[in-house]
Amino acid sequence: MSVKKQLTLLVVLLSMILVMTTPFGVFAKVGDVTQPMEMEKAIEVELNDDYFNPKAITIPNGKTTTLILKNKGKKEHTFTVEKLGIDAEVQPGKEKTITVNPKNTGTYELICRYHVKEGMVGKVIVN
């Protein structure tokens, strides 16, 4: 057998061994590995007749946060934070999921547009 054929056979055998010893035959180059996404927990907010629970919500600045708005009351309510561009209506007995990604830290006024005069207010704190 010629040297060229022997080298070819050796390369084929080494490749087969490498494939057989690598889980599922997967190859990865350095730098191709991605980090798992940081998963933020969803924040549940109860909208009830004339109050929010919790009354103050803290969310991180520059990260996407999921808010689950649950209307436990008998009236339609809104989750409105004008300065953050948030205005979600939630029908009685329903829930709505929204995502927010604030760009500036601060404390922002949270209101229900329909019941602000009844004291349905709170705050969103962006850290």
GROMACS .gro file of N, CA, C and O in nm:
model
  508
    1MET      N    1   0.086  -0.117   0.000
    1MET     CA    2   0.000   0.000   0.000
    1MET      C    3   0.091   0.123   0.000
    1MET      O    4   0.187   0.131   0.076
    2SER      N    5   0.054   0.221  -0.080
    2SER     CA    6   0.137   0.341  -0.091
    2SER      C    7   0.120   0.429   0.033
    2SER      O    8   0.023   0.419   0.106
    3VAL      N    9   0.217   0.517   0.053
    3VAL     CA   10   0.215   0.608   0.168
    3VAL      C   11   0.092   0.699   0.161
    3VAL      O   12   0.027   0.724   0.261
    4LYS      N   13   0.058   0.744   0.041
    4LYS     CA   14  -0.058   0.832   0.024
    4LYS      C   15  -0.186   0.761   0.067
    4LYS      O   16  -0.269   0.816   0.138
    5LYS      N   17  -0.202   0.634   0.027
    5LYS     CA   18  -0.321   0.557   0.064
    5LYS      C   19  -0.324   0.532   0.215
    5LYS      O   20  -0.428   0.534   0.278
    6GLN      N   21  -0.206   0.505   0.274
    6GLN     CA   22  -0.198   0.481   0.417
    6GLN      C   23  -0.238   0.608   0.496
    6GLN      O   24  -0.311   0.599   0.595
    7LEU      N   25  -0.189   0.723   0.451
    7LEU     CA   26  -0.226   0.849   0.517
    7LEU      C   27  -0.375   0.877   0.504
    7LEU      O   28  -0.441   0.921   0.599
    8THR      N   29  -0.429   0.850   0.386
    8THR     CA   30  -0.573   0.871   0.365
    8THR      C   31  -0.652   0.780   0.457
    8THR      O   32  -0.749   0.823   0.521
    9LEU      N   33  -0.614   0.655   0.466
    9LEU     CA   34  -0.681   0.560   0.553
    9LEU      C   35  -0.671   0.604   0.699
    9LEU      O   36  -0.768   0.598   0.774
   10LEU      N   37  -0.554   0.652   0.741
   10LEU     CA   38  -0.533   0.699   0.877
   10LEU      C   39  -0.624   0.818   0.908
   10LEU      O   40  -0.687   0.824   1.015
   11VAL      N   41  -0.635   0.913   0.816
   11VAL     CA   42  -0.722   1.030   0.835
   11VAL      C   43  -0.868   0.986   0.846
   11VAL      O   44  -0.942   1.033   0.932
   12VAL      N   45  -0.910   0.894   0.763
   12VAL     CA   46  -1.048   0.843   0.768
   12VAL      C   47  -1.074   0.775   0.901
   12VAL      O   48  -1.176   0.798   0.966
   13LEU      N   49  -0.982   0.691   0.946
   13LEU     CA   50  -1.000   0.621   1.073
   13LEU      C   51  -1.004   0.718   1.190
   13LEU      O   52  -1.088   0.705   1.280
   14LEU      N   53  -0.914   0.815   1.191
   14LEU     CA   54  -0.915   0.914   1.298
   14LEU      C   55  -1.044   0.996   1.298
   14LEU      O   56  -1.100   1.027   1.403
   15SER      N   57  -1.093   1.029   1.181
   15SER     CA   58  -1.220   1.104   1.171
   15SER      C   59  -1.335   1.021   1.226
   15SER      O   60  -1.421   1.073   1.297
   16MET      N   61  -1.335   0.891   1.195
   16MET     CA   62  -1.442   0.804   1.245
   16MET      C   63  -1.435   0.793   1.397
   16MET      O   64  -1.538   0.796   1.465
   17ILE      N   65  -1.316   0.780   1.451
   17ILE     CA   66  -1.300   0.771   1.596
   17ILE      C   67  -1.347   0.900   1.662
   17ILE      O   68  -1.418   0.897   1.763
   18LEU      N   69  -1.311   1.012   1.603
   18LEU     CA   70  -1.352   1.141   1.657
   18LEU      C   71  -1.504   1.156   1.656
   18LEU      O   72  -1.564   1.199   1.753
   19VAL      N   73  -1.567   1.117   1.548
   19VAL     CA   74  -1.713   1.125   1.538
   19VAL      C   75  -1.779   1.032   1.640
   19VAL      O   76  -1.875   1.068   1.706
   20MET      N   77  -1.724   0.913   1.656
   20MET     CA   78  -1.783   0.815   1.747
   20MET      C   79  -1.766   0.855   1.893
   20MET      O   80  -1.847   0.819   1.977
   21THR      N   81  -1.663   0.930   1.926
   21THR     CA   82  -1.639   0.967   2.066
   21THR      C   83  -1.694   1.105   2.100
   21THR      O   84  -1.693   1.145   2.215
   22THR      N   85  -1.743   1.178   2.002
   22THR     CA   86  -1.803   1.309   2.026
   22THR      C   87  -1.952   1.289   2.041
   22THR      O   88  -2.015   1.226   1.956
   23PRO      N   89  -2.013   1.338   2.150
   23PRO     CA   90  -2.157   1.318   2.168
   23PRO      C   91  -2.235   1.367   2.047
   23PRO      O   92  -2.222   1.481   2.005
   24PHE      N   93  -2.315   1.278   1.991
   24PHE     CA   94  -2.403   1.306   1.878
   24PHE      C   95  -2.328   1.359   1.756
   24PHE      O   96  -2.386   1.418   1.667
   25GLY      N   97  -2.198   1.341   1.754
   25GLY     CA   98  -2.121   1.385   1.639
   25GLY      C   99  -2.120   1.536   1.621
   25GLY      O  100  -2.104   1.586   1.511
   26VAL      N  101  -2.137   1.611   1.729
   26VAL     CA  102  -2.143   1.756   1.721
   26VAL      C  103  -2.005   1.815   1.741
   26VAL      O  104  -1.933   1.778   1.833
   27PHE      N  105  -1.967   1.906   1.654
   27PHE     CA  106  -1.840   1.976   1.666
   27PHE      C  107  -1.870   2.122   1.695
   27PHE      O  108  -1.966   2.178   1.644
   28ALA      N  109  -1.790   2.184   1.777
   28ALA     CA  110  -1.808   2.326   1.807
   28ALA      C  111  -1.673   2.394   1.804
   28ALA      O  112  -1.574   2.340   1.852
   29LYS      N  113  -1.672   2.512   1.748
   29LYS     CA  114  -1.550   2.592   1.748
   29LYS      C  115  -1.554   2.683   1.869
   29LYS      O  116  -1.661   2.724   1.914
   30VAL      N  117  -1.437   2.716   1.920
   30VAL     CA  118  -1.429   2.810   2.031
   30VAL      C  119  -1.490   2.941   1.986
   30VAL      O  120  -1.465   2.989   1.877
   31GLY      N  121  -1.573   2.998   2.072
   31GLY     CA  122  -1.638   3.125   2.039
   31GLY      C  123  -1.778   3.105   1.985
   31GLY      O  124  -1.854   3.200   1.974
   32ASP      N  125  -1.816   2.982   1.948
   32ASP     CA  126  -1.950   2.957   1.896
   32ASP      C  127  -2.051   2.932   2.007
   32ASP      O  128  -2.170   2.927   1.983
   33VAL      N  129  -2.004   2.914   2.128
   33VAL     CA  130  -2.093   2.882   2.239
   33VAL      C  131  -2.165   3.009   2.283
   33VAL      O  132  -2.103   3.113   2.304
   34THR      N  133  -2.296   3.000   2.295
   34THR     CA  134  -2.372   3.116   2.342
   34THR      C  135  -2.412   3.094   2.486
   34THR      O  136  -2.432   2.981   2.530
   35GLN      N  137  -2.421   3.201   2.558
   35GLN     CA  138  -2.461   3.196   2.698
   35GLN      C  139  -2.613   3.189   2.704
   35GLN      O  140  -2.682   3.247   2.621
   36PRO      N  141  -2.667   3.120   2.805
   36PRO     CA  142  -2.812   3.117   2.817
   36PRO      C  143  -2.864   3.258   2.846
   36PRO      O  144  -2.798   3.337   2.913
   37MET      N  145  -2.982   3.286   2.792
   37MET     CA  146  -3.042   3.417   2.814
   37MET      C  147  -3.079   3.432   2.961
   37MET      O  148  -3.121   3.336   3.025
   38GLU      N  149  -3.060   3.552   3.012
   38GLU     CA  150  -3.103   3.578   3.148
   38GLU      C  151  -3.255   3.582   3.148
   38GLU      O  152  -3.314   3.661   3.077
   39MET      N  153  -3.314   3.496   3.224
   39MET     CA  154  -3.460   3.491   3.228
   39MET      C  155  -3.508   3.567   3.350
   39MET      O  156  -3.474   3.534   3.462
   40GLU      N  157  -3.583   3.670   3.326
   40GLU     CA  158  -3.644   3.745   3.434
   40GLU      C  159  -3.775   3.676   3.469
   40GLU      O  160  -3.846   3.629   3.381
   41LYS      N  161  -3.807   3.673   3.595
   41LYS     CA  162  -3.935   3.620   3.635
   41LYS      C  163  -4.042   3.720   3.597
   41LYS      O  164  -4.021   3.840   3.601
   42ALA      N  165  -4.156   3.668   3.559
   42ALA     CA  166  -4.268   3.756   3.529
   42ALA      C  167  -4.322   3.813   3.660
   42ALA      O  168  -4.319   3.748   3.764
   43ILE      N  169  -4.368   3.935   3.652
   43ILE     CA  170  -4.426   4.002   3.769
   43ILE      C  171  -4.578   4.005   3.751
   43ILE      O  172  -4.627   4.054   3.650
   44GLU      N  173  -4.648   3.949   3.847
   44GLU     CA  174  -4.794   3.951   3.843
   44GLU      C  175  -4.845   4.075   3.915
   44GLU      O  176  -4.800   4.107   4.025
   45VAL      N  177  -4.939   4.143   3.850
   45VAL     CA  178  -5.000   4.261   3.907
   45VAL      C  179  -5.151   4.241   3.906
   45VAL      O  180  -5.210   4.215   3.801
   46GLU      N  181  -5.210   4.252   4.023
   46GLU     CA  182  -5.355   4.240   4.034
   46GLU      C  183  -5.417   4.378   4.016
   46GLU      O  184  -5.377   4.475   4.081
   47LEU      N  185  -5.513   4.387   3.927
   47LEU     CA  186  -5.593   4.507   3.910
   47LEU      C  187  -5.730   4.472   3.968
   47LEU      O  188  -5.796   4.380   3.919
   48ASN      N  189  -5.767   4.538   4.074
   48ASN     CA  190  -5.896   4.510   4.135
   48ASN      C  191  -5.974   4.639   4.138
   48ASN      O  192  -5.925   4.743   4.094
   49ASP      N  193  -6.094   4.633   4.187
   49ASP     CA  194  -6.177   4.754   4.182
   49ASP      C  195  -6.117   4.861   4.271
   49ASP      O  196  -6.129   4.857   4.393
   50ASP      N  197  -6.046   4.950   4.203
   50ASP     CA  198  -5.989   5.072   4.256
   50ASP      C  199  -5.855   5.057   4.330
   50ASP      O  200  -5.819   5.142   4.410
   51TYR      N  201  -5.779   4.949   4.301
   51TYR     CA  202  -5.642   4.942   4.353
   51TYR      C  203  -5.557   4.845   4.270
   51TYR      O  204  -5.610   4.760   4.198
   52PHE      N  205  -5.426   4.866   4.280
   52PHE     CA  206  -5.327   4.775   4.222
   52PHE      C  207  -5.262   4.698   4.336
   52PHE      O  208  -5.240   4.752   4.444
   53ASN      N  209  -5.227   4.573   4.311
   53ASN     CA  210  -5.155   4.494   4.409
   53ASN      C  211  -5.047   4.415   4.336
   53ASN      O  212  -5.081   4.330   4.255
   54PRO      N  213  -4.921   4.445   4.358
   54PRO     CA  214  -4.867   4.542   4.452
   54PRO      C  215  -4.886   4.684   4.400
   54PRO      O  216  -4.901   4.707   4.281
   55LYS      N  217  -4.880   4.777   4.494
   55LYS     CA  218  -4.898   4.918   4.460
   55LYS      C  219  -4.772   4.977   4.397
   55LYS      O  220  -4.779   5.070   4.318
   56ALA      N  221  -4.656   4.921   4.432
   56ALA     CA  222  -4.528   4.964   4.375
   56ALA      C  223  -4.461   4.843   4.310
   56ALA      O  224  -4.451   4.736   4.370
   57ILE      N  225  -4.416   4.862   4.186
   57ILE     CA  226  -4.353   4.756   4.110
   57ILE      C  227  -4.213   4.802   4.073
   57ILE      O  228  -4.196   4.913   4.022
   58THR      N  229  -4.113   4.718   4.098
   58THR     CA  230  -3.975   4.752   4.065
   58THR      C  231  -3.929   4.663   3.949
   58THR      O  232  -3.942   4.541   3.957
   59ILE      N  233  -3.878   4.728   3.843
   59ILE     CA  234  -3.830   4.654   3.727
   59ILE      C  235  -3.690   4.704   3.691
   59ILE      O  236  -3.655   4.817   3.721
   60PRO      N  237  -3.610   4.618   3.628
   60PRO     CA  238  -3.473   4.658   3.594
   60PRO      C  239  -3.468   4.748   3.470
   60PRO      O  240  -3.547   4.730   3.377
   61ASN      N  241  -3.376   4.840   3.471
   61ASN     CA  242  -3.355   4.929   3.358
   61ASN      C  243  -3.280   4.855   3.247
   61ASN      O  244  -3.186   4.782   3.272
   62GLY      N  245  -3.325   4.875   3.123
   62GLY     CA  246  -3.255   4.819   3.009
   62GLY      C  247  -3.275   4.671   2.985
   62GLY      O  248  -3.210   4.613   2.899
   63LYS      N  249  -3.362   4.607   3.060
   63LYS     CA  250  -3.391   4.465   3.041
   63LYS      C  251  -3.540   4.447   3.017
   63LYS      O  252  -3.622   4.520   3.071
   64THR      N  253  -3.572   4.350   2.936
   64THR     CA  254  -3.713   4.322   2.909
   64THR      C  255  -3.774   4.249   3.028
   64THR      O  256  -3.718   4.151   3.077
   65THR      N  257  -3.885   4.301   3.075
   65THR     CA  258  -3.957   4.242   3.188
   65THR      C  259  -4.099   4.212   3.145
   65THR      O  260  -4.162   4.292   3.077
   66THR      N  261  -4.149   4.096   3.185
   66THR     CA  262  -4.286   4.056   3.155
   66THR      C  263  -4.375   4.089   3.273
   66THR      O  264  -4.342   4.056   3.387
   67LEU      N  265  -4.485   4.154   3.245
   67LEU     CA  266  -4.586   4.184   3.346
   67LEU      C  267  -4.713   4.109   3.311
   67LEU      O  268  -4.760   4.117   3.196
   68ILE      N  269  -4.766   4.036   3.407
   68ILE     CA  270  -4.893   3.967   3.388
   68ILE      C  271  -4.998   4.046   3.466
   68ILE      O  272  -4.996   4.050   3.589
   69LEU      N  273  -5.086   4.111   3.393
   69LEU     CA  274  -5.189   4.196   3.452
   69LEU      C  275  -5.317   4.116   3.465
   69LEU      O  276  -5.373   4.070   3.366
   70LYS      N  277  -5.362   4.098   3.590
   70LYS     CA  278  -5.482   4.018   3.617
   70LYS      C  279  -5.591   4.106   3.675
   70LYS      O  280  -5.575   4.159   3.784
   71ASN      N  281  -5.700   4.122   3.601
   71ASN     CA  282  -5.812   4.202   3.649
   71ASN      C  283  -5.904   4.113   3.731
   71ASN      O  284  -5.979   4.033   3.676
   72LYS      N  285  -5.896   4.128   3.862
   72LYS     CA  286  -5.978   4.048   3.953
   72LYS      C  287  -6.105   4.122   3.993
   72LYS      O  288  -6.183   4.073   4.073
   73GLY      N  289  -6.123   4.241   3.938
   73GLY     CA  290  -6.238   4.322   3.973
   73GLY      C  291  -6.357   4.299   3.882
   73GLY      O  292  -6.354   4.214   3.793
   74LYS      N  293  -6.461   4.381   3.904
   74LYS     CA  294  -6.583   4.370   3.825
   74LYS      C  295  -6.591   4.479   3.719
   74LYS      O  296  -6.684   4.483   3.640
   75LYS      N  297  -6.489   4.570   3.719
   75LYS     CA  298  -6.486   4.679   3.623
   75LYS      C  299  -6.366   4.663   3.530
   75LYS      O  300  -6.267   4.599   3.567
   76GLU      N  301  -6.375   4.727   3.412
   76GLU     CA  302  -6.259   4.732   3.323
   76GLU      C  303  -6.156   4.826   3.383
   76GLU      O  304  -6.191   4.929   3.440
   77HIS      N  305  -6.028   4.790   3.374
   77HIS     CA  306  -5.921   4.872   3.428
   77HIS      C  307  -5.810   4.889   3.325
   77HIS      O  308  -5.799   4.811   3.230
   78THR      N  309  -5.728   4.992   3.348
   78THR     CA  310  -5.608   5.009   3.266
   78THR      C  311  -5.485   5.005   3.355
   78THR      O  312  -5.492   5.038   3.474
   79PHE      N  313  -5.377   4.966   3.296
   79PHE     CA  314  -5.244   4.972   3.358
   79PHE      C  315  -5.171   5.073   3.272
   79PHE      O  316  -5.126   5.043   3.162
   80THR      N  317  -5.164   5.197   3.322
   80THR     CA  318  -5.114   5.308   3.242
   80THR      C  319  -4.996   5.377   3.311
   80THR      O  320  -5.010   5.422   3.425
   81VAL      N  321  -4.884   5.380   3.241
   81VAL     CA  322  -4.766   5.454   3.285
   81VAL      C  323  -4.726   5.540   3.165
   81VAL      O  324  -4.652   5.497   3.077
   82GLU      N  325  -4.781   5.660   3.160
   82GLU     CA  326  -4.765   5.745   3.042
   82GLU      C  327  -4.620   5.768   3.004
   82GLU      O  328  -4.583   5.759   2.887
   83LYS      N  329  -4.533   5.798   3.101
   83LYS     CA  330  -4.394   5.831   3.071
   83LYS      C  331  -4.312   5.712   3.023
   83LYS      O  332  -4.203   5.729   2.971
   84LEU      N  333  -4.365   5.591   3.039
   84LEU     CA  334  -4.299   5.472   2.985
   84LEU      C  335  -4.369   5.421   2.860
   84LEU      O  336  -4.331   5.318   2.804
   85GLY      N  337  -4.476   5.490   2.818
   85GLY     CA  338  -4.549   5.449   2.698
   85GLY      C  339  -4.631   5.323   2.716
   85GLY      O  340  -4.654   5.249   2.621
   86ILE      N  341  -4.677   5.298   2.839
   86ILE     CA  342  -4.754   5.177   2.868
   86ILE      C  343  -4.900   5.217   2.889
   86ILE      O  344  -4.930   5.307   2.968
   87ASP      N  345  -4.990   5.150   2.818
   87ASP     CA  346  -5.133   5.173   2.836
   87ASP      C  347  -5.207   5.046   2.794
   87ASP      O  348  -5.235   5.026   2.675
   88ALA      N  349  -5.234   4.960   2.890
   88ALA     CA  350  -5.298   4.832   2.862
   88ALA      C  351  -5.434   4.826   2.929
   88ALA      O  352  -5.446   4.855   3.048
   89GLU      N  353  -5.537   4.791   2.852
   89GLU     CA  354  -5.671   4.772   2.908
   89GLU      C  355  -5.691   4.625   2.937
   89GLU      O  356  -5.652   4.539   2.857
   90VAL      N  357  -5.754   4.597   3.052
   90VAL     CA  358  -5.781   4.458   3.090
   90VAL      C  359  -5.927   4.447   3.133
   90VAL      O  360  -5.972   4.517   3.224
   91GLN      N  361  -5.999   4.361   3.066
   91GLN     CA  362  -6.141   4.340   3.095
   91GLN      C  363  -6.158   4.265   3.227
   91GLN      O  364  -6.068   4.193   3.271
   92PRO      N  365  -6.274   4.279   3.293
   92PRO     CA  366  -6.300   4.209   3.419
   92PRO      C  367  -6.282   4.057   3.405
   92PRO      O  368  -6.328   3.999   3.307
   93GLY      N  369  -6.212   3.998   3.501
   93GLY     CA  370  -6.193   3.853   3.501
   93GLY      C  371  -6.091   3.803   3.400
   93GLY      O  372  -6.070   3.684   3.387
   94LYS      N  373  -6.027   3.894   3.329
   94LYS     CA  374  -5.930   3.855   3.225
   94LYS      C  375  -5.789   3.891   3.270
   94LYS      O  376  -5.770   3.959   3.369
   95GLU      N  377  -5.693   3.846   3.192
   95GLU     CA  378  -5.554   3.886   3.216
   95GLU      C  379  -5.489   3.919   3.083
   95GLU      O  380  -5.531   3.874   2.977
   96LYS      N  381  -5.384   4.001   3.092
   96LYS     CA  382  -5.309   4.042   2.975
   96LYS      C  383  -5.162   4.040   3.011
   96LYS      O  384  -5.124   4.087   3.118
   97THR      N  385  -5.081   3.987   2.921
   97THR     CA  386  -4.937   3.983   2.942
   97THR      C  387  -4.873   4.088   2.852
   97THR      O  388  -4.900   4.091   2.733
   98ILE      N  389  -4.790   4.173   2.913
   98ILE     CA  390  -4.718   4.274   2.837
   98ILE      C  391  -4.570   4.265   2.871
   98ILE      O  392  -4.532   4.210   2.976
   99THR      N  393  -4.487   4.316   2.782
   99THR     CA  394  -4.344   4.324   2.811
   99THR      C  395  -4.303   4.470   2.806
   99THR      O  396  -4.354   4.547   2.725
  100VAL      N  397  -4.212   4.506   2.895
  100VAL     CA  398  -4.161   4.642   2.901
  100VAL      C  399  -4.009   4.637   2.903
  100VAL      O  400  -3.950   4.542   2.954
  101ASN      N  401  -3.948   4.739   2.845
  101ASN     CA  402  -3.802   4.749   2.843
  101ASN      C  403  -3.765   4.896   2.859
  101ASN      O  404  -3.735   4.964   2.761
  102PRO      N  405  -3.770   4.946   2.984
  102PRO     CA  406  -3.743   5.087   3.006
  102PRO      C  407  -3.598   5.124   2.977
  102PRO      O  408  -3.508   5.043   2.993
  103LYS      N  409  -3.578   5.248   2.936
  103LYS     CA  410  -3.444   5.296   2.900
  103LYS      C  411  -3.389   5.397   3.001
  103LYS      O  412  -3.274   5.435   2.990
  104ASN      N  413  -3.471   5.441   3.098
  104ASN     CA  414  -3.426   5.541   3.196
  104ASN      C  415  -3.472   5.501   3.336
  104ASN      O  416  -3.586   5.459   3.354
  105THR      N  417  -3.381   5.517   3.433
  105THR     CA  418  -3.419   5.489   3.571
  105THR      C  419  -3.510   5.600   3.622
  105THR      O  420  -3.513   5.710   3.567
  106GLY      N  421  -3.583   5.568   3.726
  106GLY     CA  422  -3.670   5.669   3.787
  106GLY      C  423  -3.794   5.605   3.847
  106GLY      O  424  -3.813   5.483   3.841
  107THR      N  425  -3.877   5.689   3.906
  107THR     CA  426  -4.005   5.645   3.962
  107THR      C  427  -4.115   5.707   3.877
  107THR      O  428  -4.117   5.829   3.856
  108TYR      N  429  -4.204   5.624   3.828
  108TYR     CA  430  -4.307   5.667   3.734
  108TYR      C  431  -4.447   5.642   3.791
  108TYR      O  432  -4.470   5.542   3.858
  109GLU      N  433  -4.538   5.733   3.760
  109GLU     CA  434  -4.675   5.723   3.809
  109GLU      C  435  -4.751   5.615   3.732
  109GLU      O  436  -4.753   5.614   3.609
  110LEU      N  437  -4.814   5.525   3.807
  110LEU     CA  438  -4.901   5.420   3.753
  110LEU      C  439  -5.044   5.457   3.787
  110LEU      O  440  -5.074   5.490   3.902
  111ILE      N  441  -5.132   5.454   3.686
  111ILE     CA  442  -5.274   5.485   3.711
  111ILE      C  443  -5.363   5.390   3.633
  111ILE      O  444  -5.320   5.327   3.536
  112CYS      N  445  -5.487   5.383   3.677
  112CYS     CA  446  -5.595   5.330   3.594
  112CYS      C  447  -5.666   5.454   3.540
  112CYS      O  448  -5.716   5.536   3.619
  113ARG      N  449  -5.668   5.469   3.410
  113ARG     CA  450  -5.729   5.588   3.350
  113ARG      C  451  -5.876   5.604   3.390
  113ARG      O  452  -5.926   5.715   3.399
  114TYR      N  453  -5.945   5.494   3.413
  114TYR     CA  454  -6.088   5.499   3.445
  114TYR      C  455  -6.113   5.529   3.592
  114TYR      O  456  -6.222   5.575   3.628
  115HIS      N  457  -6.018   5.498   3.680
  115HIS     CA  458  -6.045   5.505   3.824
  115HIS      C  459  -5.938   5.581   3.903
  115HIS      O  460  -5.924   5.560   4.022
  116VAL      N  461  -5.866   5.670   3.837
  116VAL     CA  462  -5.763   5.747   3.906
  116VAL      C  463  -5.825   5.835   4.015
  116VAL      O  464  -5.768   5.852   4.122
  117LYS      N  465  -5.945   5.887   3.990
  117LYS     CA  466  -6.013   5.972   4.089
  117LYS      C  467  -6.057   5.892   4.211
  117LYS      O  468  -6.074   5.949   4.319
  118GLU      N  469  -6.073   5.762   4.195
  118GLU     CA  470  -6.109   5.676   4.308
  118GLU      C  471  -5.984   5.628   4.383
  118GLU      O  472  -5.993   5.548   4.474
  119GLY      N  473  -5.867   5.674   4.339
  119GLY     CA  474  -5.744   5.639   4.410
  119GLY      C  475  -5.671   5.519   4.354
  119GLY      O  476  -5.580   5.465   4.418
  120MET      N  477  -5.706   5.477   4.232
  120MET     CA  478  -5.638   5.362   4.172
  120MET      C  479  -5.508   5.412   4.107
  120MET      O  480  -5.503   5.439   3.988
  121VAL      N  481  -5.407   5.424   4.194
  121VAL     CA  482  -5.276   5.472   4.153
  121VAL      C  483  -5.169   5.386   4.217
  121VAL      O  484  -5.194   5.313   4.312
  122GLY      N  485  -5.050   5.395   4.162
  122GLY     CA  486  -4.935   5.324   4.215
  122GLY      C  487  -4.810   5.382   4.153
  122GLY      O  488  -4.813   5.494   4.101
  123LYS      N  489  -4.702   5.303   4.157
  123LYS     CA  490  -4.580   5.353   4.096
  123LYS      C  491  -4.499   5.237   4.040
  123LYS      O  492  -4.506   5.124   4.089
  124VAL      N  493  -4.424   5.270   3.934
  124VAL     CA  494  -4.330   5.177   3.876
  124VAL      C  495  -4.192   5.235   3.897
  124VAL      O  496  -4.165   5.349   3.856
  125ILE      N  497  -4.107   5.158   3.963
  125ILE     CA  498  -3.971   5.202   3.993
  125ILE      C  499  -3.878   5.127   3.899
  125ILE      O  500  -3.878   5.005   3.893
  126VAL      N  501  -3.799   5.203   3.823
  126VAL     CA  502  -3.702   5.145   3.731
  126VAL      C  503  -3.563   5.166   3.788
  126VAL      O  504  -3.521   5.279   3.808
  127ASN      N  505  -3.493   5.055   3.819
  127ASN     CA  506  -3.357   5.060   3.876
  127ASN      C  507  -3.257   5.031   3.766
  127ASN      O  508  -3.267   4.940   3.695
   0.00000   0.00000   0.00000
